Rosetta silent file (secondary structure, phi, psi, omega in degrees, C-alpha in Angstrom):
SEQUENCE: XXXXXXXXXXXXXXXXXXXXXXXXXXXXXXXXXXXXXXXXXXXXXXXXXXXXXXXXXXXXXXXXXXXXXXXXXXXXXXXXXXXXXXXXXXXXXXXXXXXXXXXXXXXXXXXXXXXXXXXXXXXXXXXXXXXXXXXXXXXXXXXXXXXXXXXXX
SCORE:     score description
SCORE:     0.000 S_00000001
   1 L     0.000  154.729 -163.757  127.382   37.454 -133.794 S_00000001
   2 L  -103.429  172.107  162.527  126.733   34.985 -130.853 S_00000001
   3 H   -53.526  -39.785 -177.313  129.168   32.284 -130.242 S_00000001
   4 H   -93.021    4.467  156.664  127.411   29.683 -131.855 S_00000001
   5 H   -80.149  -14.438 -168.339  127.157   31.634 -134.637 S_00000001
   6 H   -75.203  -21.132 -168.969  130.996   32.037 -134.679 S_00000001
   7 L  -126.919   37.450  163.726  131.522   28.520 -134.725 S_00000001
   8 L   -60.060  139.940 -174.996  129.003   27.588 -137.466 S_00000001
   9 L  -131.711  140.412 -176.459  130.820   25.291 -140.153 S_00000001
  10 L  -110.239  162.602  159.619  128.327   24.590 -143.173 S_00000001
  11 L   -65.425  149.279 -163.728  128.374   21.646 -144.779 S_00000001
  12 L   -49.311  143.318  160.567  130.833   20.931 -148.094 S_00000001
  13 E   -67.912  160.308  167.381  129.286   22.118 -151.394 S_00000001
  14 L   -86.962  179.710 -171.681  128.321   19.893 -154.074 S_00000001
  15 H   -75.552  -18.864 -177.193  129.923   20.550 -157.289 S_00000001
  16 H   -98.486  -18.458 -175.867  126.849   21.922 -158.612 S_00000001
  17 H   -68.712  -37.179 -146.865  125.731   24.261 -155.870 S_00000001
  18 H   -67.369  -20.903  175.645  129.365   25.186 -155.709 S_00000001
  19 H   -91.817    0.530  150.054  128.985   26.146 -160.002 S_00000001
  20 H   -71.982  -66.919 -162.266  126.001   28.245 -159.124 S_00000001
  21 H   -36.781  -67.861 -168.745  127.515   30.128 -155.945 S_00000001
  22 H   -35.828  -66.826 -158.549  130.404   30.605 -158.543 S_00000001
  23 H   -68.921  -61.399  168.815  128.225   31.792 -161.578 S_00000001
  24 H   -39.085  -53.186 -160.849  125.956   34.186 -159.032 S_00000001
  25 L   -89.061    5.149  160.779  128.923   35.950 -157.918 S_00000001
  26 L  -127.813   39.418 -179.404  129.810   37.313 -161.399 S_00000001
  27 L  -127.430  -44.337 -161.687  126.272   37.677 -162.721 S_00000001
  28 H   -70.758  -55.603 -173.850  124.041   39.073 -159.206 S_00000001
  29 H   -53.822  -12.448 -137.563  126.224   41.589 -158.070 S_00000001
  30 H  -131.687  -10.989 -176.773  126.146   43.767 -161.494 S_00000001
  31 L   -76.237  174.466 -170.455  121.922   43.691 -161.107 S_00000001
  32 L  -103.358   -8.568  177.347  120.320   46.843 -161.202 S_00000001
  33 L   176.588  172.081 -147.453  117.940   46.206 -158.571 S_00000001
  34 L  -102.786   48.828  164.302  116.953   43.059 -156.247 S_00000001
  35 L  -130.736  -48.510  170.264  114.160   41.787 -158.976 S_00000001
  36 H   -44.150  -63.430 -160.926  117.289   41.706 -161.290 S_00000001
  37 H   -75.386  -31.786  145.663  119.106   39.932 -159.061 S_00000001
  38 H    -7.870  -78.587  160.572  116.189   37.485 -158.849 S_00000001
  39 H   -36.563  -60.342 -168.939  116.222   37.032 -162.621 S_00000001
  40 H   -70.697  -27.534  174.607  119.734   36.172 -162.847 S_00000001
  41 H   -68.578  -72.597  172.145  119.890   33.530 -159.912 S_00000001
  42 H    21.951  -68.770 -158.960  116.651   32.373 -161.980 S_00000001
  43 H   -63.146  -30.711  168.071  119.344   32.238 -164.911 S_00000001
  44 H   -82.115  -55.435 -170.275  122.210   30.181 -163.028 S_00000001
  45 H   -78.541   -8.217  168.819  119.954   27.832 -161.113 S_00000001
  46 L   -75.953  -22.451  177.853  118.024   26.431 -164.265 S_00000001
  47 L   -74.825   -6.537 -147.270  121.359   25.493 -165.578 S_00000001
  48 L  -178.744  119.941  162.197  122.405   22.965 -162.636 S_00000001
  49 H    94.727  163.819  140.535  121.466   20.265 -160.293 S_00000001
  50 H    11.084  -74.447  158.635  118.519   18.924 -159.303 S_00000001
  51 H   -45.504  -65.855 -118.023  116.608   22.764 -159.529 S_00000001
  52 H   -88.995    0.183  174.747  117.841   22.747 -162.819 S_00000001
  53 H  -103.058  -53.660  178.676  116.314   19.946 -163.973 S_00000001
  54 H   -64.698  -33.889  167.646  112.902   20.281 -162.432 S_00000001
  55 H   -62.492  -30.052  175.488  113.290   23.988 -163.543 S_00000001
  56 H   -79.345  -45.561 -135.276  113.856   22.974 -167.670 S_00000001
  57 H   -88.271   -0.002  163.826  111.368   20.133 -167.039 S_00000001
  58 L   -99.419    5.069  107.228  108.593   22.881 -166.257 S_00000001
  59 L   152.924   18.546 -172.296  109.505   24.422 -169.513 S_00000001
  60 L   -64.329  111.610  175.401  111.929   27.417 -167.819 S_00000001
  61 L  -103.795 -172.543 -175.431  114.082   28.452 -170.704 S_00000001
  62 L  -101.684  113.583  160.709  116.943   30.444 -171.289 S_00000001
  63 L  -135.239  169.553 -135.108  116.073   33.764 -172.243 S_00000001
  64 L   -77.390  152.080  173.697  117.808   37.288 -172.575 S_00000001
  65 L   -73.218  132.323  176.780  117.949   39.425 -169.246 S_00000001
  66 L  -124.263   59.958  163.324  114.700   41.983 -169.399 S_00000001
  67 L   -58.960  146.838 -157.757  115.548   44.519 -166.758 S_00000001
  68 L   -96.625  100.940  159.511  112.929   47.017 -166.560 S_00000001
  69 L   -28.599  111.395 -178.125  114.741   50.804 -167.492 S_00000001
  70 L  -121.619  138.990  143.253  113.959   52.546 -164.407 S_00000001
  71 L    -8.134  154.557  165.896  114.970   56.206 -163.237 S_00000001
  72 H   -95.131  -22.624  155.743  118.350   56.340 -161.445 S_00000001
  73 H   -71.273  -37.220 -177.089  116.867   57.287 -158.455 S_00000001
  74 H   -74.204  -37.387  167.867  114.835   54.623 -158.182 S_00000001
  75 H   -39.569  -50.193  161.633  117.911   52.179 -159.197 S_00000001
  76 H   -66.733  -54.538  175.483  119.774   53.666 -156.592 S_00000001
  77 H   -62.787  -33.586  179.529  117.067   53.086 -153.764 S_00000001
  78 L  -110.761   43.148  166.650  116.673   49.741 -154.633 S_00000001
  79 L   -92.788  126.322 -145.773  120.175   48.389 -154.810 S_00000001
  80 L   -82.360 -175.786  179.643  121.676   46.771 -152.233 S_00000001
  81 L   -56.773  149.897  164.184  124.118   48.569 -149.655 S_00000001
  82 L   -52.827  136.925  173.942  128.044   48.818 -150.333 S_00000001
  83 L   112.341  -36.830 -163.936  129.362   45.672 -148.710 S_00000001
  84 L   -79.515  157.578 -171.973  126.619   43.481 -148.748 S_00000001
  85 L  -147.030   92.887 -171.591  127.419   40.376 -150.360 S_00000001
  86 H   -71.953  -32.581 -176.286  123.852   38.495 -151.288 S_00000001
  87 H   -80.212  -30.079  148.999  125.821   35.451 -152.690 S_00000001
  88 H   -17.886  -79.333 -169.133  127.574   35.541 -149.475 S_00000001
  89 H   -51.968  -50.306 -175.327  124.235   35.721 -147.568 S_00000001
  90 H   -45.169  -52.307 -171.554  122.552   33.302 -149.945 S_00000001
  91 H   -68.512  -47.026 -175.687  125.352   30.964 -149.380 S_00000001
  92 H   -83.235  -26.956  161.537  125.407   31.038 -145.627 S_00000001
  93 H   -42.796  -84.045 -174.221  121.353   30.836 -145.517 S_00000001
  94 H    -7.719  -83.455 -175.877  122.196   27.387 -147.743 S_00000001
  95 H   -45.410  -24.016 -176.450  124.810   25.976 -145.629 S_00000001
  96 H   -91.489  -21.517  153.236  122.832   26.445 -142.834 S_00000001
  97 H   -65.231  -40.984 -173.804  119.841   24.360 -144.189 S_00000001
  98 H   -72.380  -25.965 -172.168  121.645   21.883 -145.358 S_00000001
  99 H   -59.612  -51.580 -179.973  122.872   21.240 -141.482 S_00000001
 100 H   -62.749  -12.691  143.080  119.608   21.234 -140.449 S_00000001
 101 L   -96.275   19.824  177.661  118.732   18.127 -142.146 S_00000001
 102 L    42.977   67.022 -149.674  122.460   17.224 -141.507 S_00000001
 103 L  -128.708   97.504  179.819  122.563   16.574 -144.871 S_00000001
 104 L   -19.883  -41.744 -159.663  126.830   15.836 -146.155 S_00000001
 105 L  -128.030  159.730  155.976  126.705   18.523 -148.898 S_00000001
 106 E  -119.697  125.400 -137.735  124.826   21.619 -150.051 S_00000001
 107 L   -78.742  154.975   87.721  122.493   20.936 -152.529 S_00000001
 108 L    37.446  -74.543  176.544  121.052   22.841 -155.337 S_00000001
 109 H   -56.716  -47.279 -156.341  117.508   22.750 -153.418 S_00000001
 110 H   -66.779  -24.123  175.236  119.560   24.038 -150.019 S_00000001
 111 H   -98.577  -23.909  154.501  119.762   27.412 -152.639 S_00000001
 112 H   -18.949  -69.751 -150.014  116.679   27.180 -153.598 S_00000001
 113 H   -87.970  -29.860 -173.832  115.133   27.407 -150.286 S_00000001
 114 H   -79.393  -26.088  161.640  117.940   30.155 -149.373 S_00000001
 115 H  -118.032   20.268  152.309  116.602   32.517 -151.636 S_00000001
 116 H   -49.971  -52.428  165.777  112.772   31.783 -151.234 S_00000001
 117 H   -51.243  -74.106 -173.399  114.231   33.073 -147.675 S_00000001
 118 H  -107.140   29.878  161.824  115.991   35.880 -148.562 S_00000001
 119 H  -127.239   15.645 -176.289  114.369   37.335 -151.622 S_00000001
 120 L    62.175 -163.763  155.331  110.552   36.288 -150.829 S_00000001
 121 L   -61.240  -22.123  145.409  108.292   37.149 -152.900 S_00000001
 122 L     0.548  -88.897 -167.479  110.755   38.667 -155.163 S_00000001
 123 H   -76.181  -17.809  161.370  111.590   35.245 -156.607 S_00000001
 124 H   -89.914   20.238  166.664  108.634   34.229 -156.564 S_00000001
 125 H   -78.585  -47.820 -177.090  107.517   37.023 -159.082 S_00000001
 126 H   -49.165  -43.598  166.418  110.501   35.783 -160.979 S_00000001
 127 H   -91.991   11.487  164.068  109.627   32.835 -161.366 S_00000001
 128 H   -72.524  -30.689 -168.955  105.985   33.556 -162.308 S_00000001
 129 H   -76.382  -34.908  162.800  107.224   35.877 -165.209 S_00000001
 130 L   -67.038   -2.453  171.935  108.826   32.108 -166.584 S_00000001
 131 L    97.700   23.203 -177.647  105.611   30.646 -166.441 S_00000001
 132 L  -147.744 -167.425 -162.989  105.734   28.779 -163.509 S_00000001
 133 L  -144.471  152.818  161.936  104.993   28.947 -159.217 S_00000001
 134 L   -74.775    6.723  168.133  106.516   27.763 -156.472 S_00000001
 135 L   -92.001  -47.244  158.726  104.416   25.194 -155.961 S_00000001
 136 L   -22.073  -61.125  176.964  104.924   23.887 -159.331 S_00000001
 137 L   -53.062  -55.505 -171.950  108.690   23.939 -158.566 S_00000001
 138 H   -68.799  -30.174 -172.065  108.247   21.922 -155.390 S_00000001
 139 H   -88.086    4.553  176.012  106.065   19.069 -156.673 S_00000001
 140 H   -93.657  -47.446  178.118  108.555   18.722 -159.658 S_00000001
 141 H   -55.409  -51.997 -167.331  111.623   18.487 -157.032 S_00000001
 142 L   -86.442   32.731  146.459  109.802   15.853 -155.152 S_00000001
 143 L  -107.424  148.811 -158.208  109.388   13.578 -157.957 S_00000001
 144 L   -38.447  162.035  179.384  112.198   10.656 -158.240 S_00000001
 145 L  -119.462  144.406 -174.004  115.857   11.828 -159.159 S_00000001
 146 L   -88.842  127.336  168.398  117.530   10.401 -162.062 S_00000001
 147 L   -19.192  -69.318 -176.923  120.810    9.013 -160.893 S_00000001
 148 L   -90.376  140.680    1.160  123.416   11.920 -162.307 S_00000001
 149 L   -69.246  -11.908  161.786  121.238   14.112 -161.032 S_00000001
 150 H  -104.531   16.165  143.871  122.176   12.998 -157.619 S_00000001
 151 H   -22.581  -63.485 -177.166  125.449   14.051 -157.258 S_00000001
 152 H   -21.229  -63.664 -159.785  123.789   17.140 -156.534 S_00000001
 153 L   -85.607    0.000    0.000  121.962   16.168 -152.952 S_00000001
């Protein structure tokens, strides 16, 4: 780490990123592979904030985890290493977005955008298999926010 990574400070969560971050860290880590853990932020961030409104209001429901039975070798190749801690990672991607629009809190969106970053196309398989795109997603976020939803930003 460089120095100025050392003395990164993110901004405060909002109460709703901060009950995803929460909710991710006893749902992601337990996936069976990093399209699973896709699915399950999927499953947390539809619930809360901002996303979670433009995510219902595209018709993203709640439905049952469908992890794909795979081999155990292949489970095992694509899991991540001991140690790594993707809500961690997720979380520090966030915070660091949110700075960069200097923006008081971290948002809902600021996780959004953190794991467009760090699962790719991943998530955006995930969220194709709900019936929707990430363009879809964005032109629903960028339509006006309903008051309590902006606690969130």
């Amino acid at each position: 780490m460089t120095r100025s990574e050392d003395r990164f400070k993110p901004p405060a969560l909002s109460q709703e990123a901060a009950i995803v971050l929460a909710l991710a860290g006893t749902a992601v880590p337990f996936a069976a592979s990093v399209e699973d853990e896709a699915e399950r932020w999927l499953r947390v961030l539809r619930l809360h904030g901002q996303v979670g409104v433009a995510m219902q209001a595209l018709g993203i429901g709640e439905t049952p985890l469908e992890t794909v039975a795979q081999p155990r070798a292949v489970r095992l190749l694509r899991r991540r290493a001991v140690g790594e801690d993707i809500v961690e990672i997720v979380a520090d991607r966030a915070g660091r977005l949110a700075s960069g629009r200097t923006a008081g809190r971290i948002s809902t969106v600021d996780i959004l955008f953190a794991l467009f970053h760090v699962y790719g196309r991943t998530f955006d398989r995930a969220l194709y298999s709900r019936g929707t795109t990430r363009e879809e997603l964005f032109e629903r976020l960028a339509e006006p926010v309903d008051a309590a939803v902006a606690s969130d930003l």
